[in-house]
Amino acid sequence: MNVLKKFFNEIFENRDLIRYLTVFDLKSKVARTYLGILWWVLDPLLYMAIFYLLVHVILGRGGPDYPIILFTALIPLKWTTACLVDATTAISGKGRIIKQIYVPKIVFVVIRLLVNTFKFAISAVVLFLFLTIYGVPLHASMLYFPIIVLVHALVLLPVMVMFAHLGIYFKDIKNFMQYVARMLLYLSPVMFTLDTVPKQFVAIFFLNPMTTFIESYRNVLIHGTEPMWGPLGIIVLVAMVVLFFALRLLFKYENEYAKVM
């Protein structure tokens, strides 16, 4: 439990630094583009348009509700893959800072999570506008959406900590993440729904946590039902165990990172 206590202490003590670096990262990304913050709105729409054109128009798959089925899965998936890819260089990419001054390494991981979560929040606004335009009625179950997002972030954090640590010693891990991103796409019910999957294979899909999240997002946003509380609870418990061991690993070796880089 000392590991978790240290984690919360370092986040609290460095909260101003985390806020400053998060805002700085977001502003610097906006400053380097002509469209600025508008790009964060266009990005999820273009992302969905590509898959919609490929699957629905060219391949003739899906149905009348396919756009909202696709969008509600693509946005969380994009958030997930962005966090995991960024995590691989969250610490290794800060070599100059680490070699000059001591900064708790967990700070850099949390910043990457916050930056991508902010972008996800903008995409979520676009998603809700899209659902409204498409005629999906507002219902009480949508209030569960922030809870699912919070759980999703809690699950992403330990995996990001692990990848940030590995990124110090294995420089090729970021390239490997491209294949992980593709696996998450094809092994999650993103471009299809589980009712189209043979029953004997449904349980296999739930071995991938993204399946639970995608189904929960669709439940609360489209179907007007509750999230998958049982599977979500199990995922959180596993994530807390992984977070404990990931933090132990990070805190044990963080003073050696400067020597390795």
PDB file of C-alpha atoms in Angstrom:
ATOM      1  CA  MET A   1       0.000   0.000   0.000  1.00  0.00           C
ATOM      2  CA  ASN A   2       3.010   2.295   0.409  1.00  0.00           C
ATOM      3  CA  VAL A   3       3.309   2.271  -3.390  1.00  0.00           C
ATOM      4  CA  LEU A   4      -0.194   3.649  -3.853  1.00  0.00           C
ATOM      5  CA  LYS A   5       0.382   6.193  -1.076  1.00  0.00           C
ATOM      6  CA  LYS A   6       3.539   7.392  -2.816  1.00  0.00           C
ATOM      7  CA  PHE A   7       1.661   7.603  -6.090  1.00  0.00           C
ATOM      8  CA  PHE A   8      -1.062   9.849  -4.669  1.00  0.00           C
ATOM      9  CA  ASN A   9       1.479  11.954  -2.775  1.00  0.00           C
ATOM     10  CA  GLU A  10       3.567  12.592  -5.894  1.00  0.00           C
ATOM     11  CA  ILE A  11       0.505  13.475  -7.945  1.00  0.00           C
ATOM     12  CA  PHE A  12      -0.741  15.867  -5.255  1.00  0.00           C
ATOM     13  CA  GLU A  13       2.645  17.498  -4.637  1.00  0.00           C
ATOM     14  CA  ASN A  14       3.236  18.000  -8.367  1.00  0.00           C
ATOM     15  CA  ARG A  15      -0.315  18.958  -9.322  1.00  0.00           C
ATOM     16  CA  ASP A  16       0.701  22.456 -10.446  1.00  0.00           C
ATOM     17  CA  LEU A  17       3.489  21.059 -12.628  1.00  0.00           C
ATOM     18  CA  ILE A  18       1.120  18.493 -14.118  1.00  0.00           C
ATOM     19  CA  ARG A  19      -1.453  21.175 -14.892  1.00  0.00           C
ATOM     20  CA  TYR A  20       1.132  23.499 -16.421  1.00  0.00           C
ATOM     21  CA  LEU A  21       2.761  20.831 -18.625  1.00  0.00           C
ATOM     22  CA  THR A  22      -0.617  19.470 -19.736  1.00  0.00           C
ATOM     23  CA  VAL A  23      -1.826  22.915 -20.826  1.00  0.00           C
ATOM     24  CA  PHE A  24       1.547  23.644 -22.439  1.00  0.00           C
ATOM     25  CA  ASP A  25       1.417  20.388 -24.421  1.00  0.00           C
ATOM     26  CA  LEU A  26      -2.104  21.114 -25.666  1.00  0.00           C
ATOM     27  CA  LYS A  27      -1.268  24.710 -26.607  1.00  0.00           C
ATOM     28  CA  SER A  28       1.919  23.698 -28.414  1.00  0.00           C
ATOM     29  CA  LYS A  29       0.040  21.148 -30.516  1.00  0.00           C
ATOM     30  CA  VAL A  30      -2.587  23.732 -31.455  1.00  0.00           C
ATOM     31  CA  ALA A  31       0.084  26.303 -32.335  1.00  0.00           C
ATOM     32  CA  ARG A  32       1.759  23.918 -34.778  1.00  0.00           C
ATOM     33  CA  THR A  33      -1.353  23.431 -36.930  1.00  0.00           C
ATOM     34  CA  TYR A  34      -3.254  25.812 -39.216  1.00  0.00           C
ATOM     35  CA  LEU A  35      -6.679  24.594 -38.079  1.00  0.00           C
ATOM     36  CA  GLY A  36      -5.765  24.745 -34.383  1.00  0.00           C
ATOM     37  CA  ILE A  37      -8.349  23.311 -32.005  1.00  0.00           C
ATOM     38  CA  LEU A  38     -10.737  22.808 -34.946  1.00  0.00           C
ATOM     39  CA  TRP A  39      -8.560  19.854 -35.958  1.00  0.00           C
ATOM     40  CA  TRP A  40      -9.556  18.034 -32.746  1.00  0.00           C
ATOM     41  CA  VAL A  41     -13.176  18.308 -33.916  1.00  0.00           C
ATOM     42  CA  LEU A  42     -12.480  17.235 -37.499  1.00  0.00           C
ATOM     43  CA  ASP A  43     -10.183  14.373 -36.518  1.00  0.00           C
ATOM     44  CA  PRO A  44     -12.865  12.005 -35.094  1.00  0.00           C
ATOM     45  CA  LEU A  45     -15.225  12.838 -37.959  1.00  0.00           C
ATOM     46  CA  LEU A  46     -12.607  12.043 -40.607  1.00  0.00           C
ATOM     47  CA  TYR A  47     -11.596   8.947 -38.659  1.00  0.00           C
ATOM     48  CA  MET A  48     -15.172   7.666 -38.714  1.00  0.00           C
ATOM     49  CA  ALA A  49     -15.720   8.670 -42.344  1.00  0.00           C
ATOM     50  CA  ILE A  50     -12.844   6.453 -43.488  1.00  0.00           C
ATOM     51  CA  PHE A  51     -14.220   3.348 -41.794  1.00  0.00           C
ATOM     52  CA  TYR A  52     -17.789   4.159 -42.821  1.00  0.00           C
ATOM     53  CA  LEU A  53     -16.743   4.499 -46.455  1.00  0.00           C
ATOM     54  CA  LEU A  54     -14.765   1.255 -46.345  1.00  0.00           C
ATOM     55  CA  VAL A  55     -17.224  -0.967 -44.482  1.00  0.00           C
ATOM     56  CA  HIS A  56     -20.665   0.479 -45.195  1.00  0.00           C
ATOM     57  CA  VAL A  57     -20.298   1.993 -48.665  1.00  0.00           C
ATOM     58  CA  ILE A  58     -17.659  -0.156 -50.373  1.00  0.00           C
ATOM     59  CA  LEU A  59     -18.210  -3.505 -48.635  1.00  0.00           C
ATOM     60  CA  GLY A  60     -21.935  -2.992 -48.132  1.00  0.00           C
ATOM     61  CA  ARG A  61     -21.883  -4.176 -44.507  1.00  0.00           C
ATOM     62  CA  GLY A  62     -23.705  -2.798 -41.485  1.00  0.00           C
ATOM     63  CA  GLY A  63     -27.238  -1.441 -41.382  1.00  0.00           C
ATOM     64  CA  PRO A  64     -29.257   1.779 -41.064  1.00  0.00           C
ATOM     65  CA  ASP A  65     -27.783   2.503 -37.607  1.00  0.00           C
ATOM     66  CA  TYR A  66     -24.248   1.602 -38.592  1.00  0.00           C
ATOM     67  CA  PRO A  67     -22.810   5.155 -38.370  1.00  0.00           C
ATOM     68  CA  ILE A  68     -23.686   5.538 -34.671  1.00  0.00           C
ATOM     69  CA  ILE A  69     -22.649   1.953 -33.919  1.00  0.00           C
ATOM     70  CA  LEU A  70     -19.288   2.653 -35.541  1.00  0.00           C
ATOM     71  CA  PHE A  71     -18.750   6.100 -34.011  1.00  0.00           C
ATOM     72  CA  THR A  72     -19.506   5.053 -30.417  1.00  0.00           C
ATOM     73  CA  ALA A  73     -16.776   2.416 -30.678  1.00  0.00           C
ATOM     74  CA  LEU A  74     -14.160   4.285 -32.714  1.00  0.00           C
ATOM     75  CA  ILE A  75     -13.912   7.265 -30.355  1.00  0.00           C
ATOM     76  CA  PRO A  76     -13.051   5.203 -27.220  1.00  0.00           C
ATOM     77  CA  LEU A  77     -10.733   3.000 -29.274  1.00  0.00           C
ATOM     78  CA  LYS A  78      -8.874   6.015 -30.640  1.00  0.00           C
ATOM     79  CA  TRP A  79      -8.461   7.355 -27.107  1.00  0.00           C
ATOM     80  CA  THR A  80      -7.107   4.006 -25.941  1.00  0.00           C
ATOM     81  CA  THR A  81      -4.582   3.568 -28.737  1.00  0.00           C
ATOM     82  CA  ALA A  82      -3.396   7.190 -28.450  1.00  0.00           C
ATOM     83  CA  CYS A  83      -2.743   6.728 -24.716  1.00  0.00           C
ATOM     84  CA  LEU A  84      -0.876   3.455 -25.195  1.00  0.00           C
ATOM     85  CA  VAL A  85       1.279   4.763 -28.047  1.00  0.00           C
ATOM     86  CA  ASP A  86       2.128   7.970 -26.185  1.00  0.00           C
ATOM     87  CA  ALA A  87       2.961   6.006 -23.047  1.00  0.00           C
ATOM     88  CA  THR A  88       5.892   4.282 -24.767  1.00  0.00           C
ATOM     89  CA  THR A  89       7.760   7.617 -24.996  1.00  0.00           C
ATOM     90  CA  ALA A  90       6.186   9.368 -22.009  1.00  0.00           C
ATOM     91  CA  ILE A  91       9.408   9.066 -20.013  1.00  0.00           C
ATOM     92  CA  SER A  92      12.031   8.211 -22.640  1.00  0.00           C
ATOM     93  CA  GLY A  93      11.043  11.309 -24.617  1.00  0.00           C
ATOM     94  CA  LYS A  94      11.890  13.544 -21.648  1.00  0.00           C
ATOM     95  CA  GLY A  95      15.564  12.571 -21.468  1.00  0.00           C
ATOM     96  CA  ARG A  96      16.886  16.141 -21.339  1.00  0.00           C
ATOM     97  CA  ILE A  97      14.662  17.082 -18.411  1.00  0.00           C
ATOM     98  CA  ILE A  98      15.348  13.865 -16.509  1.00  0.00           C
ATOM     99  CA  LYS A  99      19.116  14.284 -16.822  1.00  0.00           C
ATOM    100  CA  GLN A 100      19.022  17.865 -15.541  1.00  0.00           C
ATOM    101  CA  ILE A 101      16.494  17.847 -12.715  1.00  0.00           C
ATOM    102  CA  TYR A 102      14.578  15.320 -10.669  1.00  0.00           C
ATOM    103  CA  VAL A 103      10.917  15.017 -11.594  1.00  0.00           C
ATOM    104  CA  PRO A 104       8.817  12.061 -10.444  1.00  0.00           C
ATOM    105  CA  LYS A 105       8.491   9.928 -13.557  1.00  0.00           C
ATOM    106  CA  ILE A 106       4.848   9.143 -12.913  1.00  0.00           C
ATOM    107  CA  VAL A 107       4.157  12.813 -13.665  1.00  0.00           C
ATOM    108  CA  PHE A 108       5.023  12.339 -17.340  1.00  0.00           C
ATOM    109  CA  VAL A 109       2.692   9.352 -17.641  1.00  0.00           C
ATOM    110  CA  VAL A 110      -0.215  11.189 -16.012  1.00  0.00           C
ATOM    111  CA  ILE A 111       0.331  14.140 -18.349  1.00  0.00           C
ATOM    112  CA  ARG A 112       0.022  11.903 -21.418  1.00  0.00           C
ATOM    113  CA  LEU A 113      -3.189  10.452 -20.003  1.00  0.00           C
ATOM    114  CA  LEU A 114      -4.629  13.909 -19.326  1.00  0.00           C
ATOM    115  CA  VAL A 115      -3.687  15.284 -22.751  1.00  0.00           C
ATOM    116  CA  ASN A 116      -5.337  12.404 -24.587  1.00  0.00           C
ATOM    117  CA  THR A 117      -8.335  12.468 -22.257  1.00  0.00           C
ATOM    118  CA  PHE A 118      -8.869  16.148 -23.075  1.00  0.00           C
ATOM    119  CA  LYS A 119      -8.855  15.305 -26.776  1.00  0.00           C
ATOM    120  CA  PHE A 120     -11.253  12.446 -26.069  1.00  0.00           C
ATOM    121  CA  ALA A 121     -13.567  14.879 -24.255  1.00  0.00           C
ATOM    122  CA  ILE A 122     -13.757  17.052 -27.378  1.00  0.00           C
ATOM    123  CA  SER A 123     -14.431  13.950 -29.480  1.00  0.00           C
ATOM    124  CA  ALA A 124     -17.151  12.969 -27.000  1.00  0.00           C
ATOM    125  CA  VAL A 125     -18.863  16.331 -27.527  1.00  0.00           C
ATOM    126  CA  VAL A 126     -18.755  15.691 -31.266  1.00  0.00           C
ATOM    127  CA  LEU A 127     -20.147  12.211 -30.618  1.00  0.00           C
ATOM    128  CA  PHE A 128     -23.116  13.550 -28.632  1.00  0.00           C
ATOM    129  CA  LEU A 129     -23.840  16.124 -31.337  1.00  0.00           C
ATOM    130  CA  PHE A 130     -23.688  13.367 -33.936  1.00  0.00           C
ATOM    131  CA  LEU A 131     -26.106  11.204 -31.927  1.00  0.00           C
ATOM    132  CA  THR A 132     -28.508  14.152 -31.621  1.00  0.00           C
ATOM    133  CA  ILE A 133     -28.370  14.894 -35.352  1.00  0.00           C
ATOM    134  CA  TYR A 134     -28.893  11.210 -36.090  1.00  0.00           C
ATOM    135  CA  GLY A 135     -32.061  11.243 -33.998  1.00  0.00           C
ATOM    136  CA  VAL A 136     -30.947   9.265 -30.951  1.00  0.00           C
ATOM    137  CA  PRO A 137     -33.147  10.497 -28.066  1.00  0.00           C
ATOM    138  CA  LEU A 138     -31.664  11.699 -24.798  1.00  0.00           C
ATOM    139  CA  HIS A 139     -32.212   9.249 -21.957  1.00  0.00           C
ATOM    140  CA  ALA A 140     -31.194   8.861 -18.324  1.00  0.00           C
ATOM    141  CA  SER A 141     -28.686   6.105 -19.041  1.00  0.00           C
ATOM    142  CA  MET A 142     -26.423   8.686 -20.730  1.00  0.00           C
ATOM    143  CA  LEU A 143     -25.583   9.911 -17.231  1.00  0.00           C
ATOM    144  CA  TYR A 144     -23.529   6.737 -16.836  1.00  0.00           C
ATOM    145  CA  PHE A 145     -21.197   7.900 -19.600  1.00  0.00           C
ATOM    146  CA  PRO A 146     -18.779   9.843 -17.304  1.00  0.00           C
ATOM    147  CA  ILE A 147     -18.589   6.836 -14.978  1.00  0.00           C
ATOM    148  CA  ILE A 148     -17.530   4.561 -17.835  1.00  0.00           C
ATOM    149  CA  VAL A 149     -14.967   7.163 -18.934  1.00  0.00           C
ATOM    150  CA  LEU A 150     -13.539   7.297 -15.392  1.00  0.00           C
ATOM    151  CA  VAL A 151     -13.292   3.513 -15.202  1.00  0.00           C
ATOM    152  CA  HIS A 152     -11.722   3.451 -18.662  1.00  0.00           C
ATOM    153  CA  ALA A 153      -9.073   5.972 -17.549  1.00  0.00           C
ATOM    154  CA  LEU A 154      -8.347   3.942 -14.401  1.00  0.00           C
ATOM    155  CA  VAL A 155      -7.715   0.913 -16.588  1.00  0.00           C
ATOM    156  CA  LEU A 156      -5.517   2.821 -19.031  1.00  0.00           C
ATOM    157  CA  LEU A 157      -3.240   4.244 -16.313  1.00  0.00           C
ATOM    158  CA  PRO A 158      -1.541   1.001 -15.145  1.00  0.00           C
ATOM    159  CA  VAL A 159      -0.991  -0.158 -18.719  1.00  0.00           C
ATOM    160  CA  MET A 160       0.527   3.210 -19.579  1.00  0.00           C
ATOM    161  CA  VAL A 161       2.850   3.039 -16.584  1.00  0.00           C
ATOM    162  CA  MET A 162       4.023  -0.388 -17.712  1.00  0.00           C
ATOM    163  CA  PHE A 163       4.606   0.740 -21.310  1.00  0.00           C
ATOM    164  CA  ALA A 164       6.401   3.890 -20.127  1.00  0.00           C
ATOM    165  CA  HIS A 165       8.821   1.739 -18.147  1.00  0.00           C
ATOM    166  CA  LEU A 166       9.378  -0.664 -21.031  1.00  0.00           C
ATOM    167  CA  GLY A 167       9.908   2.265 -23.387  1.00  0.00           C
ATOM    168  CA  ILE A 168      13.087   3.139 -21.511  1.00  0.00           C
ATOM    169  CA  TYR A 169      14.752  -0.196 -22.213  1.00  0.00           C
ATOM    170  CA  PHE A 170      13.117  -1.286 -25.485  1.00  0.00           C
ATOM    171  CA  LYS A 171      13.197   1.484 -28.071  1.00  0.00           C
ATOM    172  CA  ASP A 172      11.226  -0.540 -30.628  1.00  0.00           C
ATOM    173  CA  ILE A 173       8.157  -0.797 -28.434  1.00  0.00           C
ATOM    174  CA  LYS A 174       6.531   2.240 -30.090  1.00  0.00           C
ATOM    175  CA  ASN A 175       6.752   0.492 -33.463  1.00  0.00           C
ATOM    176  CA  PHE A 176       5.284  -2.627 -31.881  1.00  0.00           C
ATOM    177  CA  MET A 177       2.344  -0.555 -30.637  1.00  0.00           C
ATOM    178  CA  GLN A 178       1.178  -0.081 -34.223  1.00  0.00           C
ATOM    179  CA  TYR A 179       0.374  -3.776 -34.315  1.00  0.00           C
ATOM    180  CA  VAL A 180      -1.243  -3.652 -30.885  1.00  0.00           C
ATOM    181  CA  ALA A 181      -3.498  -0.850 -32.149  1.00  0.00           C
ATOM    182  CA  ARG A 182      -4.538  -2.969 -35.126  1.00  0.00           C
ATOM    183  CA  MET A 183      -5.200  -5.945 -32.864  1.00  0.00           C
ATOM    184  CA  LEU A 184      -7.442  -3.808 -30.658  1.00  0.00           C
ATOM    185  CA  LEU A 185      -9.345  -2.701 -33.754  1.00  0.00           C
ATOM    186  CA  TYR A 186      -9.924  -6.151 -35.202  1.00  0.00           C
ATOM    187  CA  LEU A 187     -10.342  -8.039 -31.905  1.00  0.00           C
ATOM    188  CA  SER A 188     -12.908  -5.587 -30.551  1.00  0.00           C
ATOM    189  CA  PRO A 189     -16.534  -5.172 -31.699  1.00  0.00           C
ATOM    190  CA  VAL A 190     -15.775  -1.857 -33.400  1.00  0.00           C
ATOM    191  CA  MET A 191     -16.889  -2.449 -36.974  1.00  0.00           C
ATOM    192  CA  PHE A 192     -19.589  -4.924 -35.941  1.00  0.00           C
ATOM    193  CA  THR A 193     -21.855  -5.795 -33.032  1.00  0.00           C
ATOM    194  CA  LEU A 194     -21.641  -8.881 -30.848  1.00  0.00           C
ATOM    195  CA  ASP A 195     -25.042 -10.138 -31.984  1.00  0.00           C
ATOM    196  CA  THR A 196     -23.450 -10.829 -35.393  1.00  0.00           C
ATOM    197  CA  VAL A 197     -20.761 -13.021 -33.805  1.00  0.00           C
ATOM    198  CA  PRO A 198     -21.374 -16.787 -33.418  1.00  0.00           C
ATOM    199  CA  LYS A 199     -22.297 -17.470 -29.775  1.00  0.00           C
ATOM    200  CA  GLN A 200     -19.352 -19.796 -29.196  1.00  0.00           C
ATOM    201  CA  PHE A 201     -16.932 -16.928 -29.919  1.00  0.00           C
ATOM    202  CA  VAL A 202     -18.579 -14.159 -27.880  1.00  0.00           C
ATOM    203  CA  ALA A 203     -16.818 -15.167 -24.650  1.00  0.00           C
ATOM    204  CA  ILE A 204     -13.461 -14.974 -26.439  1.00  0.00           C
ATOM    205  CA  PHE A 205     -14.109 -11.340 -27.385  1.00  0.00           C
ATOM    206  CA  PHE A 206     -14.717 -10.488 -23.723  1.00  0.00           C
ATOM    207  CA  LEU A 207     -11.147 -11.519 -22.930  1.00  0.00           C
ATOM    208  CA  ASN A 208     -10.350  -8.163 -24.513  1.00  0.00           C
ATOM    209  CA  PRO A 209     -11.338  -5.397 -22.017  1.00  0.00           C
ATOM    210  CA  MET A 210     -12.174  -3.067 -24.903  1.00  0.00           C
ATOM    211  CA  THR A 211     -15.186  -5.263 -25.670  1.00  0.00           C
ATOM    212  CA  THR A 212     -16.695  -4.512 -22.269  1.00  0.00           C
ATOM    213  CA  PHE A 213     -16.063  -0.790 -22.650  1.00  0.00           C
ATOM    214  CA  ILE A 214     -17.440  -0.599 -26.189  1.00  0.00           C
ATOM    215  CA  GLU A 215     -20.564  -2.547 -25.260  1.00  0.00           C
ATOM    216  CA  SER A 216     -21.049  -0.344 -22.183  1.00  0.00           C
ATOM    217  CA  TYR A 217     -20.697   2.850 -24.235  1.00  0.00           C
ATOM    218  CA  ARG A 218     -23.225   1.554 -26.748  1.00  0.00           C
ATOM    219  CA  ASN A 219     -25.604   0.477 -23.986  1.00  0.00           C
ATOM    220  CA  VAL A 220     -25.772   3.901 -22.349  1.00  0.00           C
ATOM    221  CA  LEU A 221     -25.609   6.033 -25.509  1.00  0.00           C
ATOM    222  CA  ILE A 222     -27.654   4.072 -28.030  1.00  0.00           C
ATOM    223  CA  HIS A 223     -29.750   1.392 -26.327  1.00  0.00           C
ATOM    224  CA  GLY A 224     -30.725   3.317 -23.199  1.00  0.00           C
ATOM    225  CA  THR A 225     -29.611   0.533 -20.857  1.00  0.00           C
ATOM    226  CA  GLU A 226     -27.023   0.273 -18.078  1.00  0.00           C
ATOM    227  CA  PRO A 227     -23.303  -0.415 -18.501  1.00  0.00           C
ATOM    228  CA  MET A 228     -21.961  -3.918 -18.034  1.00  0.00           C
ATOM    229  CA  TRP A 229     -21.380  -3.424 -14.311  1.00  0.00           C
ATOM    230  CA  GLY A 230     -20.156  -6.961 -13.580  1.00  0.00           C
ATOM    231  CA  PRO A 231     -17.399  -7.125 -16.218  1.00  0.00           C
ATOM    232  CA  LEU A 232     -16.452  -3.501 -15.516  1.00  0.00           C
ATOM    233  CA  GLY A 233     -16.014  -4.311 -11.820  1.00  0.00           C
ATOM    234  CA  ILE A 234     -13.768  -7.268 -12.610  1.00  0.00           C
ATOM    235  CA  ILE A 235     -11.677  -5.142 -14.991  1.00  0.00           C
ATOM    236  CA  VAL A 236     -11.221  -2.454 -12.318  1.00  0.00           C
ATOM    237  CA  LEU A 237     -10.048  -4.999  -9.746  1.00  0.00           C
ATOM    238  CA  VAL A 238      -7.529  -6.433 -12.201  1.00  0.00           C
ATOM    239  CA  ALA A 239      -6.411  -2.918 -13.172  1.00  0.00           C
ATOM    240  CA  MET A 240      -5.763  -2.000  -9.517  1.00  0.00           C
ATOM    241  CA  VAL A 241      -3.570  -5.069  -9.087  1.00  0.00           C
ATOM    242  CA  VAL A 242      -1.681  -4.242 -12.289  1.00  0.00           C
ATOM    243  CA  LEU A 243      -1.325  -0.610 -11.156  1.00  0.00           C
ATOM    244  CA  PHE A 244       0.239  -1.717  -7.876  1.00  0.00           C
ATOM    245  CA  PHE A 245       2.890  -3.843  -9.566  1.00  0.00           C
ATOM    246  CA  ALA A 246       3.458  -1.320 -12.377  1.00  0.00           C
ATOM    247  CA  LEU A 247       4.066   1.461  -9.852  1.00  0.00           C
ATOM    248  CA  ARG A 248       6.420  -0.742  -7.860  1.00  0.00           C
ATOM    249  CA  LEU A 249       8.404  -1.335 -11.015  1.00  0.00           C
ATOM    250  CA  LEU A 250       8.453   2.366 -11.898  1.00  0.00           C
ATOM    251  CA  PHE A 251       9.461   3.557  -8.432  1.00  0.00           C
ATOM    252  CA  LYS A 252      12.152   0.882  -8.142  1.00  0.00           C
ATOM    253  CA  TYR A 253      13.948   1.773 -11.373  1.00  0.00           C
ATOM    254  CA  GLU A 254      13.090   5.438 -11.996  1.00  0.00           C
ATOM    255  CA  ASN A 255      16.431   6.648 -10.596  1.00  0.00           C
ATOM    256  CA  GLU A 256      18.234   4.506 -13.183  1.00  0.00           C
ATOM    257  CA  TYR A 257      16.381   5.864 -16.209  1.00  0.00           C
ATOM    258  CA  ALA A 258      18.788   8.767 -16.726  1.00  0.00           C
ATOM    259  CA  LYS A 259      21.706   6.347 -16.977  1.00  0.00           C
ATOM    260  CA  VAL A 260      19.968   4.168 -19.560  1.00  0.00           C
ATOM    261  CA  MET A 261      18.818   6.981 -21.862  1.00  0.00           C
TER     262      MET A 261
END
